[in-house]
Coordinates of C-alpha atoms in Angstrom, one line a residue:
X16 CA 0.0 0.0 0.0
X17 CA 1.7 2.9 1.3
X18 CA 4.5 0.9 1.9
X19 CA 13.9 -6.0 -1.9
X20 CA 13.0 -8.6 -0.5
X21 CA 10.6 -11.6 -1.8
X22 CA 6.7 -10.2 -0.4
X23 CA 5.0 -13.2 -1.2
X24 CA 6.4 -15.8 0.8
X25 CA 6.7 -16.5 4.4
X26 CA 7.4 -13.5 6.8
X27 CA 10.2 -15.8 8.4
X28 CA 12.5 -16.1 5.1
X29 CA 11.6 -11.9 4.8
X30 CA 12.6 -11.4 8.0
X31 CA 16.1 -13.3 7.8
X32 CA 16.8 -11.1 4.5
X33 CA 16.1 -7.6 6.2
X34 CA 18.4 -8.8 9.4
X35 CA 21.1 -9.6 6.6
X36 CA 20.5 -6.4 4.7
X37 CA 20.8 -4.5 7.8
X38 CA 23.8 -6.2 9.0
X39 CA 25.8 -5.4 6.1
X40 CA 24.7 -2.2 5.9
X41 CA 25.7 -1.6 9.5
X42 CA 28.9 -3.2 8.1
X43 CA 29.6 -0.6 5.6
X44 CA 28.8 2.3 8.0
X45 CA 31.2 1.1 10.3
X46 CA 33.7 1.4 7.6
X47 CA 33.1 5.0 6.6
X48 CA 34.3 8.3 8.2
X49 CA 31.6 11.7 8.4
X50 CA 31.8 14.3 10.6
X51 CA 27.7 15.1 9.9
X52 CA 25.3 12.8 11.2
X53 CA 23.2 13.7 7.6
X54 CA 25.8 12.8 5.5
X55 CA 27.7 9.7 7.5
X56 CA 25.5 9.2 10.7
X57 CA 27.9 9.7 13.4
X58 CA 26.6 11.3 16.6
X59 CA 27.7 14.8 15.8
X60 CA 25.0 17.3 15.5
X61 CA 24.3 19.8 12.4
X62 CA 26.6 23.2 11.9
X63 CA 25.0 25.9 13.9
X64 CA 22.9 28.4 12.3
X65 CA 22.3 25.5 9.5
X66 CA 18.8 24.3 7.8
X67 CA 17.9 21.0 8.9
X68 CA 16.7 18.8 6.1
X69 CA 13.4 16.3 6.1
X70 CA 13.0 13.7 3.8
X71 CA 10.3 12.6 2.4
X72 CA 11.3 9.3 0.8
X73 CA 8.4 7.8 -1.4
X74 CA 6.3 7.7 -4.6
X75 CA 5.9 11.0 -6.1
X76 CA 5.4 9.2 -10.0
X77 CA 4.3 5.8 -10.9
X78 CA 1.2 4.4 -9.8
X79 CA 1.4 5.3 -6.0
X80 CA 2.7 8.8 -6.6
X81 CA -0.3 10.5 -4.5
X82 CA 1.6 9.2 -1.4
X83 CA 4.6 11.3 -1.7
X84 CA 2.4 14.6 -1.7
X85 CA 0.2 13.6 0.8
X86 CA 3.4 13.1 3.4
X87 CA 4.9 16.2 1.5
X88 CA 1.6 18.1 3.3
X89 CA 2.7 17.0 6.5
X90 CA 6.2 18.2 5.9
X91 CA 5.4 21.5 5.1
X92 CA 2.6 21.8 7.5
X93 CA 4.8 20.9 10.5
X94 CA 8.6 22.1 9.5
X95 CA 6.2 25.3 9.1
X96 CA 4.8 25.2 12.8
X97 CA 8.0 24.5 14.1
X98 CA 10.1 27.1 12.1
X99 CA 7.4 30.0 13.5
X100 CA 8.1 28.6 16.9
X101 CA 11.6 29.2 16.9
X102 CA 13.2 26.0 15.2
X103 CA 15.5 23.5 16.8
X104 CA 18.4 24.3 18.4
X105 CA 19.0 27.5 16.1
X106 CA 18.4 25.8 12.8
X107 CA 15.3 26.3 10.8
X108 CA 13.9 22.8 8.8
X109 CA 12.8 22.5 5.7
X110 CA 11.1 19.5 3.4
X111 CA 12.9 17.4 0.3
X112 CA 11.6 15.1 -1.5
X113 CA 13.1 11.7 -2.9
X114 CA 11.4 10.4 -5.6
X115 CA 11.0 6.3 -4.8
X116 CA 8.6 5.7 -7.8
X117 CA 7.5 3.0 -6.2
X118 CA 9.5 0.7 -7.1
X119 CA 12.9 -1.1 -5.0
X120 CA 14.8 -0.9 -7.8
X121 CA 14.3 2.8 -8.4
X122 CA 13.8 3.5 -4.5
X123 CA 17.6 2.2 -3.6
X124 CA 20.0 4.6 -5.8
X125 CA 17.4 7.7 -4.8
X126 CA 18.1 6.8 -1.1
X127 CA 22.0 6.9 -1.6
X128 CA 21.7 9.4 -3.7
X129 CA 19.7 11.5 -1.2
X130 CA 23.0 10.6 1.4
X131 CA 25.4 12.3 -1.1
X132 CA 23.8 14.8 -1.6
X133 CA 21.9 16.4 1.5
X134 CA 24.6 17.3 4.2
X135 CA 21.7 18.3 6.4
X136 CA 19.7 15.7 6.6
X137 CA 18.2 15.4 10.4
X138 CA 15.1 12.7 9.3
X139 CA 13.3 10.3 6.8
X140 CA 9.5 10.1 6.6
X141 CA 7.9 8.0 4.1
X142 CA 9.3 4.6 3.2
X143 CA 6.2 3.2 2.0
X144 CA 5.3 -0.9 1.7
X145 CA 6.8 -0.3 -1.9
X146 CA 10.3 0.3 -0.9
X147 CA 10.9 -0.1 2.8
X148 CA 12.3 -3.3 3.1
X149 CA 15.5 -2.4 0.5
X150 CA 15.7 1.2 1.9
X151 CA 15.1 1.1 5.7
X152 CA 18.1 -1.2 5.8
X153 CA 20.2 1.6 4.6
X154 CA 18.9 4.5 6.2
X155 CA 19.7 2.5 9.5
X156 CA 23.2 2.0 8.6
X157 CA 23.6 6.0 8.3
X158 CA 22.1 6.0 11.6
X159 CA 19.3 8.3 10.3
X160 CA 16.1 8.1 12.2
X161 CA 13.4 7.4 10.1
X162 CA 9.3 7.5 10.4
X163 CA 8.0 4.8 8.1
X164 CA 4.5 4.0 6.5
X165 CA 5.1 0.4 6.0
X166 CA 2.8 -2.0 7.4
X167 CA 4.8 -5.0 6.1
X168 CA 4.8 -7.8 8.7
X169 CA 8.9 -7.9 8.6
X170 CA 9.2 -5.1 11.0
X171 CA 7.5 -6.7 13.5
X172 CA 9.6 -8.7 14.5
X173 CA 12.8 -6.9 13.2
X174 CA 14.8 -4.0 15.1
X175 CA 15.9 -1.3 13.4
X176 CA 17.6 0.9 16.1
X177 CA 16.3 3.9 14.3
X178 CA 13.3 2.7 12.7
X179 CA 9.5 4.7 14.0
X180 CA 6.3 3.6 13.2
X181 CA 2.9 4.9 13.7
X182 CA 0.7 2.8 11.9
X183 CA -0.4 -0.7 12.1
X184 CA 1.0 -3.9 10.3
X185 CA -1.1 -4.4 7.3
X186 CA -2.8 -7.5 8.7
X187 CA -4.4 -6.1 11.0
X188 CA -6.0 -3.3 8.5
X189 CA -7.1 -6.9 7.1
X190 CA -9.0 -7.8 9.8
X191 CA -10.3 -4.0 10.1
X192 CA -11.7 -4.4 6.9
X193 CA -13.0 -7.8 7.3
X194 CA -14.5 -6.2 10.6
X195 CA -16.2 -4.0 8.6
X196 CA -18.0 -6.4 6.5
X197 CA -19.4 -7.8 9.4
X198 CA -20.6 -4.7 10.6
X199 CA -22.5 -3.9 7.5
X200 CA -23.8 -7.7 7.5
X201 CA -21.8 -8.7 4.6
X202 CA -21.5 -12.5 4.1
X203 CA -20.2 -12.8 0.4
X204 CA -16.5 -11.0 -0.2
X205 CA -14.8 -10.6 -3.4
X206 CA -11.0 -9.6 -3.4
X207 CA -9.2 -6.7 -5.7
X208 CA -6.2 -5.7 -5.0
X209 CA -2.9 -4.0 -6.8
X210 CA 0.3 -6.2 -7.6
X211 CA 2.3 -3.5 -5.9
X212 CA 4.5 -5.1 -2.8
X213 CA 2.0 -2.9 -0.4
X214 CA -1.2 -3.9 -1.7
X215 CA 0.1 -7.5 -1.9
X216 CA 0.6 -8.1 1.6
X217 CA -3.3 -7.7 2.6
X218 CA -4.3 -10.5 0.7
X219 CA -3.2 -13.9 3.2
X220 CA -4.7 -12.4 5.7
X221 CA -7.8 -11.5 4.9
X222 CA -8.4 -14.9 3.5
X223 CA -7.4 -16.5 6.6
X224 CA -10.1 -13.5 8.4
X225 CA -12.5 -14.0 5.9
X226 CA -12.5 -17.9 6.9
X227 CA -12.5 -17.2 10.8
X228 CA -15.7 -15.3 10.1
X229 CA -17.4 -17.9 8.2
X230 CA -17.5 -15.4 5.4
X231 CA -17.5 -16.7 1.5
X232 CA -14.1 -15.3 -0.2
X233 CA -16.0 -15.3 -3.9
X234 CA -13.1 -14.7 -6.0
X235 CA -9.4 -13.4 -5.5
X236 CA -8.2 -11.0 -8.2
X237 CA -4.7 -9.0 -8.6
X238 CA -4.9 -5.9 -10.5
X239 CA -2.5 -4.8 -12.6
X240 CA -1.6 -0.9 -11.7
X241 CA 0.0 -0.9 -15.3
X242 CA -3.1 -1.7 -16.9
X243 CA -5.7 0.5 -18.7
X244 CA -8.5 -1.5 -18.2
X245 CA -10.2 -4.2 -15.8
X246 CA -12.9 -5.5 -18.1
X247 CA -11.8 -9.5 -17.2
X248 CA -11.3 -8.9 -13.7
X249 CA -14.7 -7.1 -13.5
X250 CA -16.6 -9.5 -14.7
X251 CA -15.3 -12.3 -12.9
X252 CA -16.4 -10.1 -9.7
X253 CA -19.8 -9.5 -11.1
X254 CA -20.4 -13.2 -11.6
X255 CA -18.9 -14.7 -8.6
X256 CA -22.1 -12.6 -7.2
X257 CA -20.5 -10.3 -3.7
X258 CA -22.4 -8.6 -1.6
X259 CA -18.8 -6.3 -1.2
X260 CA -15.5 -6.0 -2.5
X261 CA -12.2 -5.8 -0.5
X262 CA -9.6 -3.9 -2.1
X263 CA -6.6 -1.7 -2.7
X264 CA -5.0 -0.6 -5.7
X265 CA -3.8 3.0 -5.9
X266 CA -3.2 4.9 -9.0
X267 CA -6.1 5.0 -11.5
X268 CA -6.4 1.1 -11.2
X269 CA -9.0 1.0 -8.6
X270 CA -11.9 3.6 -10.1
X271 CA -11.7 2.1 -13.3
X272 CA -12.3 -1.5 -11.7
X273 CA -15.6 1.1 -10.1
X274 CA -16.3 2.3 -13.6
X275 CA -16.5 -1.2 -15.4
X276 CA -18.0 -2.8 -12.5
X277 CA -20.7 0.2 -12.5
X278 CA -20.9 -0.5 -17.0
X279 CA -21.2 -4.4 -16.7
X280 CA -23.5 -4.4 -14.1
X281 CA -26.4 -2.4 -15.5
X282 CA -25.3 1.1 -14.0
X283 CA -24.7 -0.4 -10.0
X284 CA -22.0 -0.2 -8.1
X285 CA -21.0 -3.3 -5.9
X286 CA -20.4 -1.8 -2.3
X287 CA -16.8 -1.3 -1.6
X288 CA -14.3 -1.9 1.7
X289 CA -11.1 0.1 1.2
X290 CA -7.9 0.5 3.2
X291 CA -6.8 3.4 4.8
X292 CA -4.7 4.4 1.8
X293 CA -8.0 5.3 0.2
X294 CA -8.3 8.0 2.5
X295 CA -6.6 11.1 0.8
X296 CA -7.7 13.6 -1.9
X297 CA -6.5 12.0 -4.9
X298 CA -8.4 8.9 -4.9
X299 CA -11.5 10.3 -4.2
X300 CA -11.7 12.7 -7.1
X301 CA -11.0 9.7 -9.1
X302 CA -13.3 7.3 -7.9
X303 CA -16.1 10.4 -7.6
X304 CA -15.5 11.2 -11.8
X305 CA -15.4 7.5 -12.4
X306 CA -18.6 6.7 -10.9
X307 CA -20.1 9.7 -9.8
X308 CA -20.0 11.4 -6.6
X309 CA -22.6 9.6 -4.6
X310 CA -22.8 6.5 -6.4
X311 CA -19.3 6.1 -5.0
X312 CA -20.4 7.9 -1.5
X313 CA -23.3 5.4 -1.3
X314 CA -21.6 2.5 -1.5
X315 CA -17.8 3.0 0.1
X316 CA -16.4 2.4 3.7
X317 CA -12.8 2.1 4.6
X318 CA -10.7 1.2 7.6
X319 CA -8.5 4.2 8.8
X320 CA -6.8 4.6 12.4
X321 CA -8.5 6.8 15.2
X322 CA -7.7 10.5 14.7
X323 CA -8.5 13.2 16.7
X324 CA -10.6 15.6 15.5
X325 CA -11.1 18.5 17.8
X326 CA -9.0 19.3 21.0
X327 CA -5.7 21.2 21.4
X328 CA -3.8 19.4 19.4
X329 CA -6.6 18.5 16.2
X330 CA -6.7 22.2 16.3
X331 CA -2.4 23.1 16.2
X332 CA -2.5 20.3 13.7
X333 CA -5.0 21.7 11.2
X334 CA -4.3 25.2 11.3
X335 CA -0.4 24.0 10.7
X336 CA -1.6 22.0 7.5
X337 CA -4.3 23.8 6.2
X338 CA -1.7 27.0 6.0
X339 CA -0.1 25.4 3.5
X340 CA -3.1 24.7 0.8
X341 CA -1.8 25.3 -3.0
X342 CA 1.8 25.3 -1.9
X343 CA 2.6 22.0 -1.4
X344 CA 3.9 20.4 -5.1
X345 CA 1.4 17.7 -6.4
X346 CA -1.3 17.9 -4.2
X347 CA -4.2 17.7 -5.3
X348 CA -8.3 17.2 -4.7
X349 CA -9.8 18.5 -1.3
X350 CA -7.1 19.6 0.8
X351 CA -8.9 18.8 3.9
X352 CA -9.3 15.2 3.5
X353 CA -4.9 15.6 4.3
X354 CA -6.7 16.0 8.0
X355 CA -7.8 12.2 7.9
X356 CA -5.3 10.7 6.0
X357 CA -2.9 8.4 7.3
X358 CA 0.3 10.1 6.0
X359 CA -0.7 13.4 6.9
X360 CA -1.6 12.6 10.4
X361 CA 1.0 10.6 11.7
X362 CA 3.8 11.8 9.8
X363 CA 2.6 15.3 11.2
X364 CA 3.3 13.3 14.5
X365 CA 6.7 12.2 13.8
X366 CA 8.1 14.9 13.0
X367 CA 7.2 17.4 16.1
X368 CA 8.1 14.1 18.2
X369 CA 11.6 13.9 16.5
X370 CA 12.0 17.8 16.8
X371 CA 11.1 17.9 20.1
X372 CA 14.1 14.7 21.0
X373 CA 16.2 17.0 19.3
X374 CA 15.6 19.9 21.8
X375 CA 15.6 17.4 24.9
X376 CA 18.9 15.8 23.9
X377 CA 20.3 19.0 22.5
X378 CA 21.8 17.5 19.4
X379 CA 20.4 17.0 15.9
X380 CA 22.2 13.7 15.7
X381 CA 19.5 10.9 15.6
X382 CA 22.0 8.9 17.2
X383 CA 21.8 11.0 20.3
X384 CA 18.1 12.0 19.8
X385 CA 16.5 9.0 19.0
X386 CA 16.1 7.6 22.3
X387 CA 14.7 10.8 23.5
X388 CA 11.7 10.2 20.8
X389 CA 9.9 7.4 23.0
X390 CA 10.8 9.7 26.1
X391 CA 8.7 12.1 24.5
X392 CA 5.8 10.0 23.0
X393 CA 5.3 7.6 25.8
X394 CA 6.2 10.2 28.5
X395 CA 7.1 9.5 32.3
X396 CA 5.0 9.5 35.2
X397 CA 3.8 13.5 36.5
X398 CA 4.7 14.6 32.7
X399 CA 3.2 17.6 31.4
X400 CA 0.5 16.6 28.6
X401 CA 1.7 19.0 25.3
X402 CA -0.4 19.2 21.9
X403 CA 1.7 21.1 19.8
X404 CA 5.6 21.3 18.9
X405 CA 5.5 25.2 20.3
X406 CA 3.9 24.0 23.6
X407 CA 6.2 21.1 24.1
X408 CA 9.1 23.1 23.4
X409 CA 8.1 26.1 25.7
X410 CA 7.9 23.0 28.6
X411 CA 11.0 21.4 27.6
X412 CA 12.7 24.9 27.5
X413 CA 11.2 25.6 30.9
X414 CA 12.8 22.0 32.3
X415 CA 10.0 20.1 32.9
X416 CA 9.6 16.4 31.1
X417 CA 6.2 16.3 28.5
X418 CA 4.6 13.9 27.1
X419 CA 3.7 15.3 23.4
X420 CA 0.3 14.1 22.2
X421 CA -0.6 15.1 18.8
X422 CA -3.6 14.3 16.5
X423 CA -2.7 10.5 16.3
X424 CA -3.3 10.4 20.1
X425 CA -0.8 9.1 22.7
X426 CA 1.8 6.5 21.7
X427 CA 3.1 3.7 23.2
X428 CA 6.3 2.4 21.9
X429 CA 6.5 -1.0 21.7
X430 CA 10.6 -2.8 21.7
X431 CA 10.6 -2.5 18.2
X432 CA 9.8 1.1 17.9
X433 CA 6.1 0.3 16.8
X434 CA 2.8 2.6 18.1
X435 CA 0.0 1.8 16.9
X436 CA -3.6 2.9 17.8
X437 CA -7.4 1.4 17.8
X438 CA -9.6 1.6 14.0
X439 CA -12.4 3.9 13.3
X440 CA -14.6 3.1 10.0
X441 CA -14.7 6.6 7.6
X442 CA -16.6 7.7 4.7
X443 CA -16.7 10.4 2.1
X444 CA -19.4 12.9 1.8
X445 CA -20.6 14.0 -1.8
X446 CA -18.6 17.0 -1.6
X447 CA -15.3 14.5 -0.6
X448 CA -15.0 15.5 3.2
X449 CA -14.2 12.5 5.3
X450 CA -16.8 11.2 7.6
X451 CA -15.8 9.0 11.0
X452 CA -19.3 6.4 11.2
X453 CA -18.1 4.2 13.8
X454 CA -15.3 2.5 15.8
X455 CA -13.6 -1.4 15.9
X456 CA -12.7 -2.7 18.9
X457 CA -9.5 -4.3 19.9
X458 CA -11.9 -7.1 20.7
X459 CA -13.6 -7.7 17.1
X460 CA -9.8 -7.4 15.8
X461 CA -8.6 -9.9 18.3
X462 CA -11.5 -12.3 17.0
X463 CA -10.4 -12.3 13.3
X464 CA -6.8 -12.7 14.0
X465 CA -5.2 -15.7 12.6

């Protein structure tokens, strides 16, 4: 999704690659010399007076490329915030984006290429399910801390010393989605999604969900996100009769499976369960012109994480973002939808988390600041509760110890650098603003695990 190594195959065998990948990498950083801790890693902080540099490392071209705007929103939104408030440590921060394209083979040279050539680099956001498992590897080895919107199942169970994460594995979106069909009293599930590494890695298990629930899995198609058209795959959804379809496949793939659904099946639309990556602006003004606004309104629900949507920190979060409508490149569609969307949330999070480590540790060196970053999220008992990177800082400045909680809610760091919150069940409105129409339990996605 938004997120080499083989993907389809067990997470075992995955997992043994990315320990290999990172142990040479760390192998080859041991070997080098840098007196940055952008360019080399080491533990020495920035130049004084210098801009700090955030990376946002993903798809901006290819068929995922509305991913690299959407985090590209968040950059600006809170490098913006935190620049009025003062900046880090003297140094102002500003957003660069590294072109992935989706693609492993593409993603890896724009990573080292990104180390060559940005002396100030103080953090990496992005790393989606498309290239995360060759890149995260190597931004570890530079000992660059990095916020990743992978949900692939390897970095569960693999430490990355300075890998973040603040969504959930992609199985459990699975089971969120599955969750929903059982909500809406769905009993017959067909299966669509993209041949992209992200989309890929939902498919096990939500069959093994699907079967848990004593739901019928009706067919099982991969999409092509190369393609032009889905007539086959279409009809073999329309015939194996579904009372909903499961899917994910970014780019223009997924509205025209909507639009020859909608034509084979005498002008109706088969309801449709979507992931959280089907939140965002882009594909909602394509599904909307493929099918029509509220054909598509009528008969969509997706899985997203809980975000907060009023409060102290909802409220620094959205005036920081919504400043930067029509200056972010690439963006596109309602601008407000960036408020729901995964990417624009937590990223948003990230950020102000590692900018605010970088005050408490006074260094810009993720080597020295990363540990400070779960200090911050989790907090400590009698910390001061702070919803915004100018709040925090003011405490932090003032010597007390906070506990930042942004629009994503609290975090709670697991070993491997993993926070991950509870599911809420969202919708568009006609007009493409993002609806919230109920909540899943920890319970109901307990009882579809595998």
């Amino acid at each position: 999704m938004r997120f080499t190594t083989p993907v389809i195959g067990p997470a075992a065998g995955a997992a043994v690659l990315l320990i290999a990948a990172a142990a040479a990498g760390l192998a080859g950083c041991s070997s080098s010399t840098s007196s940055s801790s952008a360019a080399g890693g080491s533990s020495s902080s920035a130049a004084s007076g210098s801009a700090l540099t955030v990376a946002d490392v993903a798809p901006f071209s290819g068929p995922d490329a509305a991913l690299g705007p959407t985090y590209l929103a968040s950059c600006y939104g809170a490098t913006s915030a935190i620049n009025s408030a003062g900046g880090v440590l003297g140094h102002q921060l500003n957003c660069k984006s590294v072109d992935t394209r989706g693609d492993p083979a593409d993603a890896v040279p724009a990573v080292n290429q990104m180390f060559a050539s940005t002396p100030s680099l103080a953090l990496v956001i992005g790393c989606t399910s498309d290239e995360a498992a060759s890149v995260a590897p190597i931004i570890n080895s530079h000992k660059m801390a990095m916020f990743c919107m992978t949900g692939q199942s390897e970095f569960d169970s693999v430490h990355f010393p300075y890998f973040y994460r603040l969504v959930p594995p992609d199985l459990e979106e699975s089971y969120a989605m599955v969750a929903i069909a059982q909500q809406l009293g769905y009993k017959r599930i067909a299966l669509a999604f993209g041949n992209d590494i992200g989309s890929q890695t939902f498919i096990q298990p939500a069959i093994a969900s699907l079967a848990k629930a004593g739901m019928v899995l009706t067919t099982n198609q991969t999409l092509d996100l190369k393609a032009t058209t889905f007539r086959t795959e279409a009809e073999a959804i329309i015939q194996s009769h579904p009372d909903a379809i499961m899917t994910e496949a970014l780019g223009a793939a997924d509205p025209t499976l909507f639009s020859e659904i909608k034509q084979l099946n005498n002008g109706k639309m088969i309801p449709i369960i979507g992931t959280s990556a089907a939140i965002s602006p882009p594909f909602f003004k394509s599904a909307a012109a493929a099918v029509g606004a509220t054909t598509f309104t009528s008969n969509f629900h997706a899985d997203n994480l809980v975000v907060e949507s009023n409060g102290p920190a909802f409220q620094a979060f959205s005036s920081a973002l919504l400043a930067q409508q029509g200056k972010v490149p690439g963006a596109t569609g309602n601008f407000t939808t960036y408020l729901s969307a995964p990417g624009g949330v937590h990223l948003y999070d990230g950020i102000n988390l590692a900018a605010l480590a970088m005050i408490m540790s006074k260094s810009t060196s993720p080597s020295v600041y990363g540990v400070d970053i779960i200090k911050i999220g989790d907090g400590v008992p009698g910390a001061t509760v702070c919803y915004s990177f100018a709040g925090c800082a003011a405490s932090l400045k003032a010597g007390k110890s906070i506990r930042y909680e942004g629009p994503g809610g609290p975090t709670n760091f697991d070993s491997f650098h993993d926070s991950t919150g509870i599911f809420q069940v969202d919708t568009y409105s006609p007009s493409g603003q993002v609806n919230v129409v109920g909540n899943l339990t920890a319970a109901e996605l307990r009882a579809l695990s595998g």
